Coordinates of N, CA and C in Angstrom, one line a residue:
M1 N -2.9 -63.4 71.6 CA -2.9 -64.3 70.4 C -1.8 -65.2 71.6
A2 N -2.4 -66.5 71.4 CA -1.5 -67.7 71.8 C 0.0 -67.8 71.5
H3 N 0.8 -67.9 71.6 CA 1.8 -68.2 71.1 C 3.3 -69.2 71.8
E4 N 3.7 -70.6 71.0 CA 4.2 -71.3 70.9 C 5.5 -71.1 70.5
T5 N 6.1 -71.8 71.0 CA 7.5 -72.2 70.6 C 8.1 -73.7 69.8
I6 N 9.0 -73.8 69.0 CA 9.2 -75.4 68.1 C 10.4 -75.4 67.3
G7 N 11.1 -76.3 67.2 CA 11.8 -76.6 66.1 C 11.9 -77.0 65.2
F8 N 12.4 -77.4 63.9 CA 11.8 -78.1 62.8 C 13.4 -78.7 62.2
G9 N 13.6 -79.7 62.1 CA 15.1 -80.0 61.1 C 14.5 -81.2 60.2
G10 N 14.7 -81.3 59.3 CA 15.1 -82.4 58.0 C 16.2 -82.7 57.0
G11 N 15.6 -80.9 56.5 CA 16.6 -81.1 55.2 C 17.1 -80.1 55.4
C12 N 17.4 -79.3 54.4 CA 18.2 -78.0 53.9 C 17.3 -77.1 55.0
H13 N 17.8 -75.8 55.7 CA 17.2 -74.8 56.6 C 16.7 -74.0 55.0
W14 N 17.4 -73.3 54.2 CA 16.2 -72.7 52.9 C 15.0 -73.2 52.9
C15 N 14.8 -74.8 52.8 CA 13.8 -74.8 52.4 C 12.5 -75.3 53.3
T16 N 12.8 -75.2 54.8 CA 12.5 -76.2 55.6 C 11.6 -74.0 56.3
E17 N 12.7 -73.1 56.0 CA 12.9 -72.1 56.4 C 11.2 -71.7 55.7
A18 N 11.1 -71.9 54.2 CA 9.8 -71.4 53.6 C 8.7 -72.2 53.5
V19 N 8.6 -73.9 53.4 CA 7.4 -74.3 54.1 C 7.4 -73.6 55.0
F20 N 7.9 -73.4 56.4 CA 6.7 -72.7 57.8 C 6.5 -71.4 57.3
A21 N 7.5 -70.6 56.4 CA 6.9 -69.6 56.2 C 5.7 -69.2 55.1
A22 N 5.5 -70.0 54.3 CA 4.1 -70.1 53.7 C 3.0 -70.7 54.6
L23 N 2.9 -71.2 55.9 CA 1.7 -71.7 56.8 C 1.2 -70.1 57.9
K24 N -0.4 -70.0 57.5 CA -1.0 -69.1 58.2 C -0.7 -69.3 59.9
G25 N -0.8 -68.4 60.2 CA -0.5 -69.7 61.6 C 0.7 -69.3 62.6
V26 N 2.0 -68.8 61.6 CA 2.9 -68.7 62.3 C 3.5 -67.8 62.0
G27 N 4.0 -67.2 62.9 CA 4.4 -66.0 63.0 C 5.9 -65.7 62.8
R28 N 7.0 -66.4 63.5 CA 8.2 -65.9 62.6 C 9.0 -66.6 62.7
V29 N 9.3 -67.1 61.9 CA 10.7 -68.2 61.4 C 12.0 -68.5 61.5
E30 N 13.2 -68.2 62.4 CA 14.1 -68.0 62.4 C 15.0 -69.1 61.1
Q31 N 16.1 -68.7 60.8 CA 16.4 -70.3 60.3 C 17.8 -69.9 60.3
G32 N 18.6 -71.2 60.7 CA 19.5 -71.2 61.5 C 20.1 -73.1 61.8
F33 N 20.9 -72.8 62.8 CA 21.6 -74.3 62.9 C 20.7 -74.0 64.7
I34 N 20.4 -76.2 64.8 CA 20.4 -76.0 66.2 C 20.9 -77.5 66.7
R35 N 21.2 -77.4 68.2 CA 21.7 -78.3 68.6 C 20.5 -78.7 69.8
S36 N 21.1 -80.0 70.1 CA 20.3 -80.5 71.0 C 21.5 -81.4 72.4
K37 N 20.7 -82.4 73.3 CA 21.4 -82.2 74.3 C 22.6 -83.7 73.4
P38 N 23.9 -84.1 74.3 CA 24.6 -84.8 73.9 C 23.4 -86.4 73.7
P39 N 23.7 -86.8 72.6 CA 24.4 -86.9 71.6 C 24.4 -86.4 70.5
D40 N 22.8 -85.6 70.9 CA 22.8 -84.7 69.6 C 23.4 -83.3 69.9
D41 N 24.6 -83.0 70.1 CA 24.7 -81.6 70.9 C 25.6 -81.3 68.8
G42 N 25.5 -81.6 68.2 CA 26.2 -81.5 66.8 C 25.1 -80.3 66.1
W43 N 25.4 -79.2 65.9 CA 24.9 -78.2 64.8 C 24.0 -78.7 63.8
S44 N 23.1 -78.8 63.5 CA 21.9 -79.2 62.6 C 21.3 -78.1 61.9
E45 N 21.0 -78.4 60.6 CA 20.3 -77.4 60.0 C 18.9 -77.5 60.7
A46 N 18.2 -76.8 60.7 CA 17.1 -76.4 61.3 C 16.3 -74.7 61.5
V47 N 14.9 -74.8 61.7 CA 14.2 -73.6 62.1 C 13.4 -73.3 63.8
R48 N 13.3 -72.7 64.2 CA 13.2 -72.3 65.1 C 11.6 -71.5 65.1
L49 N 10.8 -71.8 64.8 CA 9.4 -70.7 64.3 C 8.6 -70.7 65.8
G50 N 7.7 -69.4 65.7 CA 6.3 -69.3 66.9 C 5.1 -69.2 65.7
F51 N 4.4 -69.8 66.9 CA 3.0 -70.7 65.7 C 2.6 -69.6 67.1
D52 N 1.0 -69.7 66.4 CA -0.3 -69.7 67.3 C -0.7 -70.6 67.4
P53 N -1.3 -71.5 68.1 CA -1.9 -72.4 68.2 C -3.3 -72.5 68.0
D54 N -3.7 -71.4 68.1 CA -5.1 -71.1 67.8 C -5.7 -71.1 66.9
E55 N -4.5 -70.4 66.0 CA -4.9 -70.5 64.4 C -4.2 -71.8 63.3
I56 N -3.3 -72.2 64.3 CA -2.6 -74.3 63.2 C -2.4 -74.5 64.1
D57 N -2.7 -75.4 63.9 CA -2.7 -77.0 65.3 C -1.5 -77.8 65.1
R58 N -0.5 -77.8 66.3 CA 1.1 -78.5 66.2 C 1.0 -79.4 65.0
D59 N -0.1 -80.7 65.6 CA -0.5 -81.7 64.3 C 0.1 -80.9 63.2
V60 N -0.8 -80.3 62.5 CA 0.0 -79.7 61.4 C 0.5 -79.2 60.8
L61 N 2.1 -78.7 61.9 CA 3.0 -78.4 61.1 C 4.2 -80.1 61.4
I62 N 3.7 -80.1 62.4 CA 4.1 -81.8 62.0 C 4.2 -82.7 60.8
E63 N 2.3 -82.4 60.4 CA 2.1 -83.3 59.5 C 3.1 -82.8 58.4
A64 N 2.8 -81.4 57.9 CA 3.3 -80.5 57.1 C 4.9 -81.1 56.9
H65 N 5.8 -80.2 58.0 CA 7.5 -80.8 58.6 C 7.6 -82.4 57.7
L66 N 6.6 -83.5 58.0 CA 7.3 -85.1 57.4 C 7.1 -85.4 56.4
R67 N 6.5 -84.3 55.6 CA 5.6 -84.5 54.4 C 6.4 -83.3 53.3
T68 N 7.2 -82.4 53.7 CA 8.1 -81.9 53.1 C 9.7 -81.8 53.4
H69 N 9.8 -83.3 53.8 CA 11.7 -83.9 53.9 C 11.4 -85.2 54.0
A70 N 12.6 -85.5 53.4 CA 13.0 -87.2 53.8 C 13.0 -87.9 55.4
S71 N 11.3 -87.9 55.8 CA 11.4 -88.3 56.8 C 10.8 -90.0 57.2
T72 N 11.3 -90.2 56.5 CA 11.7 -91.5 55.7 C 12.9 -92.5 56.2
S73 N 13.9 -91.9 55.9 CA 15.3 -91.4 55.6 C 16.2 -91.4 56.2
N74 N 17.0 -92.5 56.5 CA 18.1 -92.8 57.2 C 19.8 -92.7 56.6
H75 N 19.1 -91.5 55.7 CA 20.6 -91.3 54.9 C 22.3 -90.9 55.3
S76 N 22.8 -90.8 54.5 CA 24.3 -90.4 55.1 C 24.5 -88.9 56.2
M77 N 23.0 -87.8 55.5 CA 23.9 -86.5 55.9 C 22.8 -86.6 57.3
R78 N 22.7 -87.3 57.9 CA 21.5 -87.0 58.9 C 21.9 -86.1 59.8
G79 N 23.2 -86.1 60.2 CA 24.1 -85.6 61.1 C 23.8 -83.7 60.8
K80 N 23.8 -83.8 59.6 CA 23.9 -82.0 58.6 C 22.5 -81.8 59.3
Y81 N 21.4 -82.9 58.8 CA 20.1 -82.8 58.1 C 19.3 -83.7 58.7
R82 N 19.7 -83.4 60.8 CA 19.1 -84.3 61.3 C 17.7 -84.2 61.1
S83 N 16.7 -85.5 60.6 CA 15.5 -85.4 60.9 C 15.0 -84.8 61.8
A84 N 14.3 -83.9 62.8 CA 13.7 -84.0 64.3 C 12.9 -83.0 64.7
V85 N 12.1 -82.9 65.5 CA 11.0 -81.9 66.1 C 11.4 -81.8 67.4
Y86 N 12.3 -80.7 67.8 CA 12.7 -79.8 68.4 C 11.9 -79.5 70.1
V87 N 11.5 -79.6 70.7 CA 10.7 -78.8 71.6 C 11.3 -78.3 72.9
V88 N 10.3 -77.6 73.5 CA 10.9 -76.8 74.8 C 11.0 -77.5 75.8
D89 N 10.1 -78.2 76.1 CA 9.7 -79.0 77.2 C 9.2 -80.1 77.3
E90 N 8.9 -80.9 78.5 CA 8.5 -82.3 77.7 C 6.9 -82.8 77.9
A91 N 6.3 -81.4 78.3 CA 5.1 -81.7 78.0 C 4.9 -81.7 76.6
Q92 N 5.6 -80.7 76.2 CA 5.2 -80.1 74.1 C 5.6 -82.3 73.4
G93 N 7.2 -82.3 74.1 CA 7.7 -83.5 73.4 C 6.7 -84.5 73.5
E94 N 5.8 -84.9 74.6 CA 5.2 -85.6 75.0 C 4.0 -85.6 74.0
A95 N 3.1 -84.3 73.6 CA 2.6 -84.4 72.4 C 2.9 -84.8 71.6
V96 N 4.5 -84.0 70.9 CA 5.1 -84.4 69.7 C 5.2 -85.9 68.9
R97 N 5.5 -86.5 70.3 CA 5.8 -87.8 70.0 C 4.4 -88.8 69.6
A98 N 3.5 -88.2 70.5 CA 2.1 -89.2 69.9 C 1.1 -88.6 68.5
A99 N 1.9 -87.0 68.4 CA 1.6 -86.6 67.2 C 2.4 -88.0 65.9
L100 N 3.5 -88.3 66.3 CA 4.7 -88.7 65.0 C 3.8 -90.1 65.3
G101 N 3.0 -90.2 66.2 CA 2.5 -91.7 66.4 C 1.4 -92.0 65.7
R102 N 0.4 -91.2 65.5 CA -0.9 -91.1 64.8 C -0.3 -90.6 63.6
L103 N 1.0 -90.1 63.2 CA 1.0 -89.5 61.9 C 1.0 -91.2 61.3
Q104 N 2.4 -91.6 61.8 CA 2.9 -92.7 61.6 C 2.6 -94.5 60.6
A105 N 0.7 -93.8 60.6 CA -0.1 -94.7 59.9 C 0.0 -94.2 58.4
G106 N -0.1 -92.8 58.2 CA 0.3 -92.3 56.5 C 1.6 -92.0 55.7
F107 N 2.2 -93.0 56.6 CA 3.4 -93.4 55.7 C 3.9 -95.1 55.5
E108 N 4.1 -95.3 54.2 CA 4.6 -96.4 54.2 C 5.3 -97.2 54.8
R109 N 6.8 -96.6 54.6 CA 7.8 -96.8 56.1 C 8.3 -96.1 57.2
P110 N 9.0 -96.7 58.2 CA 9.0 -95.7 59.7 C 9.6 -94.6 59.5
L111 N 8.9 -94.4 60.9 CA 10.0 -92.2 60.1 C 11.2 -92.0 61.0
V112 N 11.9 -91.4 60.9 CA 12.9 -91.7 61.5 C 12.9 -90.6 62.7
T113 N 12.4 -89.4 62.3 CA 12.0 -88.1 62.7 C 11.6 -88.0 64.5
R114 N 13.3 -87.6 64.9 CA 13.1 -87.9 66.1 C 12.3 -86.3 67.1
V115 N 12.3 -87.0 68.6 CA 11.2 -85.3 68.7 C 13.0 -84.9 70.1
L116 N 13.8 -83.9 69.8 CA 14.5 -83.7 70.5 C 14.8 -82.4 71.4
S117 N 15.5 -81.8 72.5 CA 14.8 -81.2 73.0 C 16.0 -79.5 72.3
L118 N 15.1 -78.5 72.5 CA 15.4 -77.2 71.7 C 16.4 -76.6 72.6
G119 N 18.0 -77.0 72.3 CA 18.9 -76.5 72.9 C 19.2 -75.3 72.3
A120 N 20.7 -74.9 71.7 CA 20.8 -73.8 71.0 C 20.5 -73.2 70.2
F121 N 20.6 -72.3 69.4 CA 20.2 -71.7 68.3 C 21.0 -70.7 67.8
R122 N 21.1 -71.2 66.8 CA 22.4 -69.7 66.0 C 21.9 -70.1 64.2
A123 N 21.2 -69.1 64.2 CA 21.1 -68.0 62.9 C 21.6 -67.6 61.8
S124 N 21.9 -68.3 60.4 CA 22.3 -68.2 59.9 C 22.7 -66.4 59.8
A125 N 23.6 -66.8 58.4 CA 24.0 -65.6 57.7 C 22.9 -64.7 58.0
E126 N 23.1 -63.6 57.5 CA 21.2 -62.7 57.3 C 21.5 -62.5 55.8
P127 N 22.5 -63.0 54.9 CA 21.9 -63.8 53.5 C 21.2 -64.1 52.8
F128 N 21.4 -64.8 53.7 CA 21.2 -66.4 53.8 C 19.6 -66.6 54.2
R129 N 19.2 -65.6 54.6 CA 17.7 -65.8 55.4 C 16.1 -65.2 54.6
N130 N 15.9 -66.1 55.0 CA 14.8 -65.3 54.3 C 15.0 -66.0 52.3
Y131 N 15.8 -66.3 52.2 CA 16.7 -67.3 51.3 C 15.6 -67.4 49.9
H132 N 14.3 -67.4 49.9 CA 13.5 -67.9 49.2 C 12.7 -67.0 48.2
E133 N 12.6 -66.4 49.4 CA 11.9 -65.0 49.1 C 13.1 -64.2 48.5
K134 N 14.5 -63.9 48.7 CA 15.2 -62.9 48.6 C 15.6 -63.9 46.9
Q135 N 15.6 -65.1 46.6 CA 16.2 -65.7 45.0 C 15.0 -66.7 44.7
A136 N 13.7 -66.1 44.6 CA 12.4 -67.0 43.6 C 13.3 -66.5 42.2
G137 N 12.5 -67.9 42.3 CA 13.0 -68.2 40.8 C 14.4 -68.6 40.2
G138 N 15.0 -68.3 41.4 CA 16.6 -69.1 41.3 C 16.9 -71.1 41.0
P139 N 18.1 -70.9 40.7 CA 17.7 -72.7 40.3 C 17.7 -73.3 41.9
F140 N 18.2 -73.1 42.4 CA 17.7 -73.9 44.0 C 16.3 -73.9 44.0
C141 N 15.6 -73.0 43.9 CA 14.3 -72.3 44.6 C 13.3 -73.0 43.8
T142 N 13.6 -73.4 41.9 CA 12.9 -74.0 41.7 C 12.8 -75.8 41.4
R143 N 14.2 -76.0 42.0 CA 14.4 -77.2 41.4 C 13.8 -77.9 43.5
Y144 N 14.4 -76.8 44.5 CA 14.1 -78.0 45.5 C 12.9 -77.4 46.5
I145 N 12.8 -76.1 46.4 CA 11.9 -75.2 47.3 C 10.1 -74.9 46.6
D146 N 10.3 -75.0 45.6 CA 9.1 -74.5 44.8 C 8.3 -76.1 44.8
P147 N 8.6 -77.0 44.5 CA 8.2 -78.3 44.8 C 7.4 -78.6 45.7
K148 N 8.3 -78.2 47.5 CA 7.5 -78.5 48.5 C 6.3 -76.9 49.0
L149 N 6.8 -76.1 48.4 CA 5.4 -75.1 48.1 C 4.4 -75.8 47.3
A150 N 4.2 -76.2 46.1 CA 3.2 -76.8 45.7 C 2.6 -77.9 46.2
R151 N 3.4 -78.7 47.1 CA 2.8 -80.0 47.9 C 1.8 -79.2 49.2
L152 N 2.6 -78.5 49.8 CA 1.8 -77.4 51.4 C 0.5 -76.6 50.3
R153 N 0.6 -75.9 49.2 CA -0.1 -75.6 48.7 C -1.5 -76.6 48.4
R154 N -1.4 -77.7 47.7 CA -2.1 -78.8 47.4 C -2.5 -79.2 48.6
D155 N -1.6 -80.3 49.8 CA -2.8 -80.7 50.9 C -2.6 -80.5 51.9
F156 N -2.7 -78.4 52.1 CA -2.4 -78.1 53.3 C -2.6 -76.5 53.0
A157 N -3.8 -76.8 52.1 CA -3.8 -75.4 51.3 C -5.1 -74.5 52.4
A158 N -6.0 -75.2 53.3 CA -6.3 -74.2 54.5 C -5.6 -73.8 55.2
H159 N -4.1 -73.7 55.3 CA -3.4 -73.7 56.0 C -2.2 -72.6 55.2
F160 N -2.2 -72.4 53.7 CA -1.7 -72.2 53.0 C -2.1 -70.4 53.2
R161 N -0.6 -69.6 52.9 CA -0.7 -68.1 53.1 C -1.6 -68.0 51.6

């Protein structure tokens, strides 16, 4: 089984974790905080995941990410919720930049999602990991996470677990 590591940040990491955990081909999803190189070295909510590119294409992961957070909004909380794809090396970065260029055509407004190096990762405290699984039916899940999962189920049905 092939394995590739990549990180995603954009909104609440509870939501981001649930989105990627719902996709076939994603083997592990680690919820927490990522920082990159300066000037993006402040901790930002994100996930680091491992996936099998033979089961799910990286471009599918990127598009699912773009469609499940405010990827065209440069809102005031972008420090805490940096819209980014965190890459492990320059080759992966080039591939992600190319994918973002191709995917831009499907959005009315410019994407604000950036390609950044995956620097340090710090996991969330244990009680917050697997949040959707532990809190299913709760107010946060029904208001924020469930609509994202419904969109995945609808628009990415072939990849939904």
